[in-house]
Coordinates of C-alpha atoms and ligand atoms in Angstrom, one line a residue:
X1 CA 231.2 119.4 -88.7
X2 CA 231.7 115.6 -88.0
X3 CA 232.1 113.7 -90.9
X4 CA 229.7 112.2 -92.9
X5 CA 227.0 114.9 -91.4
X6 CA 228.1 117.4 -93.5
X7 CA 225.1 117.7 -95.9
X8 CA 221.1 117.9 -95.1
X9 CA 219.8 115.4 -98.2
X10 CA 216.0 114.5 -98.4
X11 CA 214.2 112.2 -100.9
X12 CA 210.8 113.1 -101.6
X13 CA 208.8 110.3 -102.9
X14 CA 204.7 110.7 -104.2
X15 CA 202.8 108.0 -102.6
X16 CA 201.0 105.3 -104.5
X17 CA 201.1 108.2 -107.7
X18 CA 199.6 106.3 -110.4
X19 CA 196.8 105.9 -108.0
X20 CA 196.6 109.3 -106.7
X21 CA 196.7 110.2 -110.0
X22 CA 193.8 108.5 -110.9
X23 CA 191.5 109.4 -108.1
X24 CA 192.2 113.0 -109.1
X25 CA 190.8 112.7 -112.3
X26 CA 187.9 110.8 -111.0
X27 CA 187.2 111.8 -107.0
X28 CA 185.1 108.5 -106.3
X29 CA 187.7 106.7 -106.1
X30 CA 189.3 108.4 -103.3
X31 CA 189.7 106.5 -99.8
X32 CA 188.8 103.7 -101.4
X33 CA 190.9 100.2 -101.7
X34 CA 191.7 101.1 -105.4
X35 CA 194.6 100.2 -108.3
X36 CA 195.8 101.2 -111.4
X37 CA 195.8 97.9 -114.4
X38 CA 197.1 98.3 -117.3
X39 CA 195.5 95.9 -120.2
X40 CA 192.2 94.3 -119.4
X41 CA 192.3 91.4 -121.9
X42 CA 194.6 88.9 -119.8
X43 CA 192.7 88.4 -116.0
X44 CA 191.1 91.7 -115.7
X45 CA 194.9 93.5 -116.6
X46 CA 198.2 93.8 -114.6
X47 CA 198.4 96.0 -111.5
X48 CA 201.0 98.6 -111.4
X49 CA 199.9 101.2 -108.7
X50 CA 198.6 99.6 -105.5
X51 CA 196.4 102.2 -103.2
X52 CA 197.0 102.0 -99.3
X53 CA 194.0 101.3 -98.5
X54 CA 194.1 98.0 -101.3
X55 CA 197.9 97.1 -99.7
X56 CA 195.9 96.8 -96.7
X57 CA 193.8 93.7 -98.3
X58 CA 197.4 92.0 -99.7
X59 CA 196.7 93.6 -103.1
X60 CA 200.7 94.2 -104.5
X61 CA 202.2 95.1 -107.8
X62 CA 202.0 93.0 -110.7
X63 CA 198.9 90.6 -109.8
X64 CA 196.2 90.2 -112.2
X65 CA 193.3 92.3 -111.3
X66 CA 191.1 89.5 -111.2
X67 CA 193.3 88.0 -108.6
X68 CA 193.3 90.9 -106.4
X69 CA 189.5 91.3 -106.6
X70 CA 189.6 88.0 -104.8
X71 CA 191.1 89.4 -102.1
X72 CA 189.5 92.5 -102.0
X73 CA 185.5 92.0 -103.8
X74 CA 185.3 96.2 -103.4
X75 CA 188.6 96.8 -105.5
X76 CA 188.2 99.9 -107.9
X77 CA 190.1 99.2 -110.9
X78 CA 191.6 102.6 -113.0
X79 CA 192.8 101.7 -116.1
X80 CA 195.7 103.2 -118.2
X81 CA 194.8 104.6 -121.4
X82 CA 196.1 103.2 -124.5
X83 CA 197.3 105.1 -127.6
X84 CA 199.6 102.9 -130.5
X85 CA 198.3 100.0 -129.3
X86 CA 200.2 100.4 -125.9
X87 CA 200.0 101.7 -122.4
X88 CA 200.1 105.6 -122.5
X89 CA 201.5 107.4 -119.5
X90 CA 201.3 110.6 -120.3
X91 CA 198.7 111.7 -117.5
X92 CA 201.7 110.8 -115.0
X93 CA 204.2 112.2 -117.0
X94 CA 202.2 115.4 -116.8
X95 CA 201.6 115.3 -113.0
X96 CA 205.2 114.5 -112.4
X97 CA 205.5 118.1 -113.6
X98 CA 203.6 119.4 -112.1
X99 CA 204.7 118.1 -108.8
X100 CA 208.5 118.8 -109.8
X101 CA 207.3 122.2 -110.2
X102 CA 206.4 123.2 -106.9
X103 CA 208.7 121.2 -105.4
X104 CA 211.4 123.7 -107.3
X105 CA 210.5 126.5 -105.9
X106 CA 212.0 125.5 -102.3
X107 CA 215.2 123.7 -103.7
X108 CA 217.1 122.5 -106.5
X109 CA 216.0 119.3 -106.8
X110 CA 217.3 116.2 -108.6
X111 CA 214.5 114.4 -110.1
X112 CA 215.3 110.5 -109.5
X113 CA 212.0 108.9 -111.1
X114 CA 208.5 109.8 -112.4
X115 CA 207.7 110.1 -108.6
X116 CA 210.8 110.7 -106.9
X117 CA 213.2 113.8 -106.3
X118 CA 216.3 114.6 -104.0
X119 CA 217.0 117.7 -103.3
X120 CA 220.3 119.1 -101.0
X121 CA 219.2 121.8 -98.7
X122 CA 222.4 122.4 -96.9
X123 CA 222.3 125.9 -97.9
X124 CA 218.3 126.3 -97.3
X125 CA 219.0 125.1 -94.3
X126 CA 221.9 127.5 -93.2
X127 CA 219.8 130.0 -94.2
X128 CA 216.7 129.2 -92.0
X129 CA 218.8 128.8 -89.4
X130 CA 220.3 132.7 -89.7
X131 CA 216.6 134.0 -90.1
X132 CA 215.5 131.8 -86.7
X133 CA 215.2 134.2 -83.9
X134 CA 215.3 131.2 -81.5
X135 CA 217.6 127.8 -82.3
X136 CA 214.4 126.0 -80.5
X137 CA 212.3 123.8 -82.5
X138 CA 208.8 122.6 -81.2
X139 CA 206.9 119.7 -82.2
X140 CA 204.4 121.3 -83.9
X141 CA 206.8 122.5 -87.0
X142 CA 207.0 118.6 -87.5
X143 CA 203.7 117.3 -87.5
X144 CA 204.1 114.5 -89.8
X145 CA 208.1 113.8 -88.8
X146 CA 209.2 110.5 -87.3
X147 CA 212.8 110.5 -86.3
X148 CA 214.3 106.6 -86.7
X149 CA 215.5 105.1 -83.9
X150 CA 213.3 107.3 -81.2
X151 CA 211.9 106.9 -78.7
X152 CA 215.0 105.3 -76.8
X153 CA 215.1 103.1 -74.5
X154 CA 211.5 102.6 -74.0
X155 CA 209.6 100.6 -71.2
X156 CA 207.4 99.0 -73.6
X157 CA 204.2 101.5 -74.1
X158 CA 201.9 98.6 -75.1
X159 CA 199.1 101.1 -75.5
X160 CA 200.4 103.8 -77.5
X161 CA 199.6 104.1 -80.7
X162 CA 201.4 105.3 -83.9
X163 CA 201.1 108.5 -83.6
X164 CA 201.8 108.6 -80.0
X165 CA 205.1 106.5 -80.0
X166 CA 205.9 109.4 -83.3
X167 CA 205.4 112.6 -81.0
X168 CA 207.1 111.3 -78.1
X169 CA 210.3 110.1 -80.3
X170 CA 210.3 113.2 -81.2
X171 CA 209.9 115.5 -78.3
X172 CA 212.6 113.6 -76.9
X173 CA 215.2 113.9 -80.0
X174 CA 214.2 117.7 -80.1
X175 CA 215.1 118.0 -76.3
X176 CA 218.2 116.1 -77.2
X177 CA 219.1 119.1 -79.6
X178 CA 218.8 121.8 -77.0
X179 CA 222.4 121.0 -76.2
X180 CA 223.6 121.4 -79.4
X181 CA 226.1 123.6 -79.3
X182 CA 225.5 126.9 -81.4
X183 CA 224.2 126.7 -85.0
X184 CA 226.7 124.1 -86.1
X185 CA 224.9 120.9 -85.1
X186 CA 224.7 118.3 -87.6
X187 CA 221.3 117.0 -85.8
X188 CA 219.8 120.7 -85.4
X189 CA 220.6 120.7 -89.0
X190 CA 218.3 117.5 -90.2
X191 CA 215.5 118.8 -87.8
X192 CA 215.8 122.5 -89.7
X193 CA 216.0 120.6 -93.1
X194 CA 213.0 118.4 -91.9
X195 CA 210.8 121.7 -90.8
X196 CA 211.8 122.7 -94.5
X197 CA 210.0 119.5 -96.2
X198 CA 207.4 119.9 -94.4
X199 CA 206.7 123.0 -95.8
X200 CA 207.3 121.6 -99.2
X201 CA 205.1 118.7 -99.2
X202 CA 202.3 120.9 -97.6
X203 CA 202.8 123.1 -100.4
X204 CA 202.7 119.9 -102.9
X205 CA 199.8 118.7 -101.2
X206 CA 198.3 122.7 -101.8
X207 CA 198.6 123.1 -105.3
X208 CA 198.9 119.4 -106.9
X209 CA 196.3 117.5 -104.5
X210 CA 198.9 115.0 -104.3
X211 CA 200.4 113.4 -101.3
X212 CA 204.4 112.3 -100.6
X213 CA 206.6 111.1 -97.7
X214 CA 210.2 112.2 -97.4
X215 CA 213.3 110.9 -95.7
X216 CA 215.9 113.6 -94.3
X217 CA 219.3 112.5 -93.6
X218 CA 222.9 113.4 -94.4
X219 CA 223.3 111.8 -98.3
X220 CA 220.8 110.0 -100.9
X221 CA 220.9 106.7 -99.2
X222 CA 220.0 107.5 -96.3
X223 CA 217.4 109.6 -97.6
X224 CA 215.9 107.1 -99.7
X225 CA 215.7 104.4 -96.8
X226 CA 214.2 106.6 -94.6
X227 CA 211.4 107.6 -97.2
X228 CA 210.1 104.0 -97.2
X229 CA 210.0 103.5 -93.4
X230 CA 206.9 105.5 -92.7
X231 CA 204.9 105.8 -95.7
X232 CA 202.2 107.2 -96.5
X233 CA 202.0 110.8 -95.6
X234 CA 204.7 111.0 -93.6
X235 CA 208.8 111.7 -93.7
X236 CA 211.4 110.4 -91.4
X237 CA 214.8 112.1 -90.3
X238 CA 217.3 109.1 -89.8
X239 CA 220.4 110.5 -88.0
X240 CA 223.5 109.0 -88.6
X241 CA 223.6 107.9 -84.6
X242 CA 220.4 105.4 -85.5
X243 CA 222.4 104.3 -88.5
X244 CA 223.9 101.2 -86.4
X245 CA 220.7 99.8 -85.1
X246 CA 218.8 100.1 -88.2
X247 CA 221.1 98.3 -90.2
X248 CA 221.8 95.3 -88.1
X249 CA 218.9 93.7 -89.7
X250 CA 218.4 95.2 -93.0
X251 CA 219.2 93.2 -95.7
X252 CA 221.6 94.6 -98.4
X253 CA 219.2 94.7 -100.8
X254 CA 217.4 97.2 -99.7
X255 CA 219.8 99.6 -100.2
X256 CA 220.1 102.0 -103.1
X257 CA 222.2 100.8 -105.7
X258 CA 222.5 97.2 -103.5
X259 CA 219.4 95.5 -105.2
X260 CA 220.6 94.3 -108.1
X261 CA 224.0 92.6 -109.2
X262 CA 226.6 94.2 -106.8
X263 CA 224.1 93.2 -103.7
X264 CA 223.6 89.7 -104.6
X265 CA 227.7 89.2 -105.4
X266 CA 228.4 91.2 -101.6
X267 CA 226.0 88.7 -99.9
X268 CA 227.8 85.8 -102.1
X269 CA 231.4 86.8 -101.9
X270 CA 231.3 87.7 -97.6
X271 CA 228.4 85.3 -96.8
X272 CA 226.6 88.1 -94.8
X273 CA 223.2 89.3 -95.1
X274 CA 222.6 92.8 -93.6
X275 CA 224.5 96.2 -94.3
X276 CA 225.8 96.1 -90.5
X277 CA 227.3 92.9 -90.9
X278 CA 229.7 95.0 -93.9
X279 CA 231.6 96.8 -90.7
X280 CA 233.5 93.8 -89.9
X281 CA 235.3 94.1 -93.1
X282 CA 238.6 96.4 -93.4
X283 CA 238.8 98.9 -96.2
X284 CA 241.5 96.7 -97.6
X285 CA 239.8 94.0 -97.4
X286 CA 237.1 95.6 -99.6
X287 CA 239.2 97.1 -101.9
X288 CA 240.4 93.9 -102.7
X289 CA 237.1 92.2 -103.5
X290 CA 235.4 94.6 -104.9
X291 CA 237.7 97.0 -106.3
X292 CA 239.6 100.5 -105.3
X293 CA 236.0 102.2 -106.3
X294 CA 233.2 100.4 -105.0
X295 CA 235.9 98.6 -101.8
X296 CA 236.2 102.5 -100.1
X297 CA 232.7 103.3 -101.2
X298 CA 231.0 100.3 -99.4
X299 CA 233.3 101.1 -95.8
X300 CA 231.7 103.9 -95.5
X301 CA 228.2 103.3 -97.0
X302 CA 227.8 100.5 -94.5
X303 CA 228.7 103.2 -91.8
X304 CA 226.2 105.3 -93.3
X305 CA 228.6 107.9 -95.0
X306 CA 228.2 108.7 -98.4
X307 CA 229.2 111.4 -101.0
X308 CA 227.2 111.0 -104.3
X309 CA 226.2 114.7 -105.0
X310 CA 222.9 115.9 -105.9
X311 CA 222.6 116.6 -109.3
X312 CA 220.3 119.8 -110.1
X313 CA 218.4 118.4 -112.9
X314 CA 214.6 118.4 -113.7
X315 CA 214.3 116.7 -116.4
X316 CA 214.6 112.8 -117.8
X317 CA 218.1 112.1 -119.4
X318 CA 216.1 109.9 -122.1
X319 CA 213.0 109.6 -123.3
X320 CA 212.0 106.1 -124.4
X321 CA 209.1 103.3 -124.8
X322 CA 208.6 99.8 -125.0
X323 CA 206.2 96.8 -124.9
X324 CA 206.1 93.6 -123.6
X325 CA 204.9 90.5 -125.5
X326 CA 203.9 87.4 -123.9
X327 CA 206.3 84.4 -125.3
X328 CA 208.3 84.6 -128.8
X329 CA 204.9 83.4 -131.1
X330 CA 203.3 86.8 -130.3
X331 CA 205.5 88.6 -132.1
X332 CA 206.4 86.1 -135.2
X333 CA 206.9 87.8 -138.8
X334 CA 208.7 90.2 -139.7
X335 CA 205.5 92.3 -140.4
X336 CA 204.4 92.3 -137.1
X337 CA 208.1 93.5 -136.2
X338 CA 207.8 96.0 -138.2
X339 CA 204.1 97.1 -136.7
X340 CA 205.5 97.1 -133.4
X341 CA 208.4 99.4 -134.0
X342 CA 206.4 101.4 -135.6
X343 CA 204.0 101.9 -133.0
X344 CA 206.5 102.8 -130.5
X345 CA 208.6 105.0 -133.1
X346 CA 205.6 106.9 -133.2
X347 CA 204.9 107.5 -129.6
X348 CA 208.4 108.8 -129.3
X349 CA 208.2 110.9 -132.1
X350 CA 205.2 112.4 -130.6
X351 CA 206.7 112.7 -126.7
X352 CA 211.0 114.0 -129.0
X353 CA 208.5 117.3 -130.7
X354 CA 206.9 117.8 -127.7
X355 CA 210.0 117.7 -125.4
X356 CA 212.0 119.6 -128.2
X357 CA 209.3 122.4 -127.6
X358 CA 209.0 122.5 -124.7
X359 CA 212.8 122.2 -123.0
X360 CA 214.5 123.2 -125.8
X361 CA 216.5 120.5 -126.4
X362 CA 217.3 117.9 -129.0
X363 CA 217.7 114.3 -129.0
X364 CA 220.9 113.0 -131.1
X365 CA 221.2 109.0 -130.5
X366 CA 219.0 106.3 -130.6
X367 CA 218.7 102.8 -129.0
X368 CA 217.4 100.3 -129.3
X369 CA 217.0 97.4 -127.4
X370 CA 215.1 93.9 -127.0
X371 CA 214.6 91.4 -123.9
X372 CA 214.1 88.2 -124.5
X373 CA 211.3 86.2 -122.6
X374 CA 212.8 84.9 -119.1
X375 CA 216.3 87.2 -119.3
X376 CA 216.6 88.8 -116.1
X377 CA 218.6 91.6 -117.3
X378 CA 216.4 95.1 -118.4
X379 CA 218.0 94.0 -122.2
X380 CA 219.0 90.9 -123.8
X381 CA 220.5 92.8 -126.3
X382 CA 221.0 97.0 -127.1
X383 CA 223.0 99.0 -129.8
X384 CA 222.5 102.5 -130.8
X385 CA 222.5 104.3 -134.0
X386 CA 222.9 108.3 -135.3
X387 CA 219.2 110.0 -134.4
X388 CA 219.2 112.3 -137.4
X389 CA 215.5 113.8 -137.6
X390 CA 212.4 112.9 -135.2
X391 CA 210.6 111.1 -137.9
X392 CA 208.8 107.6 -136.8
X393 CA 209.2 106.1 -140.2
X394 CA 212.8 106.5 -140.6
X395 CA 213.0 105.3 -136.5
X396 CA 211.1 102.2 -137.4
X397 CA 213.7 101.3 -140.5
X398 CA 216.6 102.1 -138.2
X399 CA 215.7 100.0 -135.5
X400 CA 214.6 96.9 -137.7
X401 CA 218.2 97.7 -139.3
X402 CA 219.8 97.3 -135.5
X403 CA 218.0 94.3 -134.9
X404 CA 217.7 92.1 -137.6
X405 CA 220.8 90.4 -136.4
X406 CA 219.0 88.9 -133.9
X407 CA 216.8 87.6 -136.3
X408 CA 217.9 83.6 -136.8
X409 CA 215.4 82.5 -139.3
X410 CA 217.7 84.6 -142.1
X411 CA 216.8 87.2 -144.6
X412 CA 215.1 85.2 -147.3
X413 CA 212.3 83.9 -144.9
X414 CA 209.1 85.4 -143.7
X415 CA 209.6 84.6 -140.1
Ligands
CTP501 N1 206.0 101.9 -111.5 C1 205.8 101.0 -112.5 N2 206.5 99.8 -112.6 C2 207.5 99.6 -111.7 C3 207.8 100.5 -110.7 C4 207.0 101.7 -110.6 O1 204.9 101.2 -113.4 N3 208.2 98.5 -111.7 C5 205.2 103.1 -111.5 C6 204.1 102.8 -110.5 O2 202.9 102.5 -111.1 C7 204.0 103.9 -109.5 C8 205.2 104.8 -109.9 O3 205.9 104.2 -111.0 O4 202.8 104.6 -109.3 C9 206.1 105.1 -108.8 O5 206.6 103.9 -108.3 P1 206.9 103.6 -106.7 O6 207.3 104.9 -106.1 O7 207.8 102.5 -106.6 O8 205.5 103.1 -106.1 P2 204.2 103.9 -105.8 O9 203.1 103.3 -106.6 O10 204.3 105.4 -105.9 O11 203.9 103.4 -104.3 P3 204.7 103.9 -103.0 O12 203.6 104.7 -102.2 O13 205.1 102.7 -102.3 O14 205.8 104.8 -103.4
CA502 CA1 206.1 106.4 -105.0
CA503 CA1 209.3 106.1 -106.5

């Protein structure tokens, strides 16, 4: 097996969930430009699920509701329910489950996010493969498959539409595979893997009501890029071949693990812009910017080869809470500290007893951390302490304990 192709990883990813979510519980809001807020006291709330019919009105992520109504007058607005004086996402939580549970019985999966899972089916794959009477795969196994990169080198079909230009790309990449040599093709083996997701998500779409697209490729990366480039509904195969053209204009950022810190210093350090742009660069020269760990790491990943293994695991490493507060005078006296922490210990009591009985597991460190208004980073500050027993007030004492240094107003004061 050429290298790099040695795996078949997908990354299944629930479209708009919160929303889908939502119109579950309530049908009327199905097909319908709708979006999840959470708050209503500040301009109608803050959006954080967007559905595809609302995207289609420029409605995104983190307006104020109010705002988006102006773009869209016939916006249906779900709202989050509140418990502790805070957003409660427990109805997602629970559908996440749900969804991870299905999707378990056809792989083991490595849940990445509320929404998200990768799964390697290498082996699911071999084994299809060995049951196949014939190694010939028609279109209609892959109904809802683009494959990135086909149709190649197109006339330009002005009048095709979507769906169309799909179906063709694909008939002609399946045709492609008829020469593959025997059962060890690492292309035949993406095409098996994709016939296998689209089994899962039917079977998602079966017994949770939700939808999901996928992206099937050789490692998480390039399963997690092809997921977003034909959403919703649908899943893309990106074979390594297409890798090339795709990233000759994709921005590093987009790239798993690339959005943050490390992207920004790449772009900064070797003044380029998109991942194709990286193959210019010798391993050595890599390894010397950026170390012997992330130097070798980006050769290949800008070549599209990576090894990061999936990890069978279902559930969340760490369960945790928090709450934003709009500039330092909302949150003033130590009494309202105090409240606060309290609030929150007492959610994640609640969500440690119910995890402890139902996975069987027990929590043994807590930490806390705080942000402070206009720091980029996810925490201006963290430390952790000992978690001896789930009990919310002896959580609220320990974290005012961990951050009181922070507090510069001193101990004999009220504020
Ligand atoms: N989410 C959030 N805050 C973020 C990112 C995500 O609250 N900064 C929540 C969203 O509300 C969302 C879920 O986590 O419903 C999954 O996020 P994501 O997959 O990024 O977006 P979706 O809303 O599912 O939309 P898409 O169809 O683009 O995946
Ligand atoms: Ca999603
Ligand atoms: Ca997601």
């Amino acid at each position: 097996m050429d290298f790099g192709k040695e795996r078949v990883v997908a990354l299944v990813d629930m479209d708009c969930f919160y929303v889908q979510v939502e119109q579950r519980i309530n049908p009327e809001l199905k097909n319908k430009p709708c979006v999840v807020a959470q708050y209503k006291t500040w301009k109608g709330g803050g959006i954080i699920a967007v559905s595809y019919e609302a995207r289609a009105y420029g409605v995104t992520r983190n307006m104020w509701a109010d705002d988006a109504k102006k773009l869209c007058p016939d916006l249906q607005v779900a709202r989050v329910r509140e418990s502790h004086g805070k957003a409660d996402l427990t109805h997602y939580r629970e559908a996440s489950v749900e969804v991870i549970e299905v999707m378990s019985r056809f792989a083991v999966i490595e849940r990445a996010s509320i929404d998200e899972a990768y799964m390697d089916l290498t082996a699911s794959v071999q084994q299809r493969i060995k049951d196949m009477t014939a190694l010939e795969i028609k279109p209609h196994h892959l109904k809802s498959t683009y494959v990135q990169g086909f149709p190649q080198n197109q006339e330009t079909h002005a009048a095709l539409d979507k769906d169309e230009e799909r179906a063709r790309g694909l008939k002609q990449w399946l045709d492609s595979l008829l020469s593959c040599p025997q059962a060890n093709c690492a292309e035949l083996n993406l095409a098996v893997g994709a016939i296998l997701v689209e089994e899962m998500r039917s079977a998602v779409e079966e017994h949770t009501g939700f939808r999901c697209s996928a992206g099937i490729s050789h490692n998480k990366v390039l399963a997690k890029l092809a997921c977003g480039l034909n959403k919703p509904n649908r899943q893309t195969v990106l074979p390594l071949g297409s890798v090339p053209q795709l990233f000759s204009s994709l921005p590093i950022g987009k790239i798993r693990n690339l959005g943050g810190k490390l992207g920004t210093s790449i772009t900064e350090t070797l003044g380029v812009e998109n991942m194709g742009e990286l193959t210019q660069f010798t391993k050595v020269q890599l390894e010397q910017l950026f170390g012997e760990k992330t130097g070798p790491w980006l050769y290949d990943l800008c070549r599209g080869i990576e090894f990061e293994p999936v990890k069978p695991r279902q559930l969340p490493k760490s369960i945790g809470c928090s709450k934003n507060f709009a500039g330092k005078t909302c949150l003033a006296t130590k009494e309202q500290v105090q409240h606060w922490l309290h609030q929150l210990a007492l959610e994640l009591e609640e969500r440690l007893n119910k995890d402890r009985e139902m996975n069987g597991r027990v929590a043994k460190q807590l930490t806390v951390g705080v942000r402070i208004a206009g720091d980029k980073r996810a925490n201006s500050f963290s430390r952790c302490c000992a978690l001896a027993r789930y009990d919310a007030a002896k959580i609220t004492v320990d974290s005012l304990a961990i951050i009181k240094s922070l507090n510069t107003a001193g101990n004999h004061q009220e504020a």
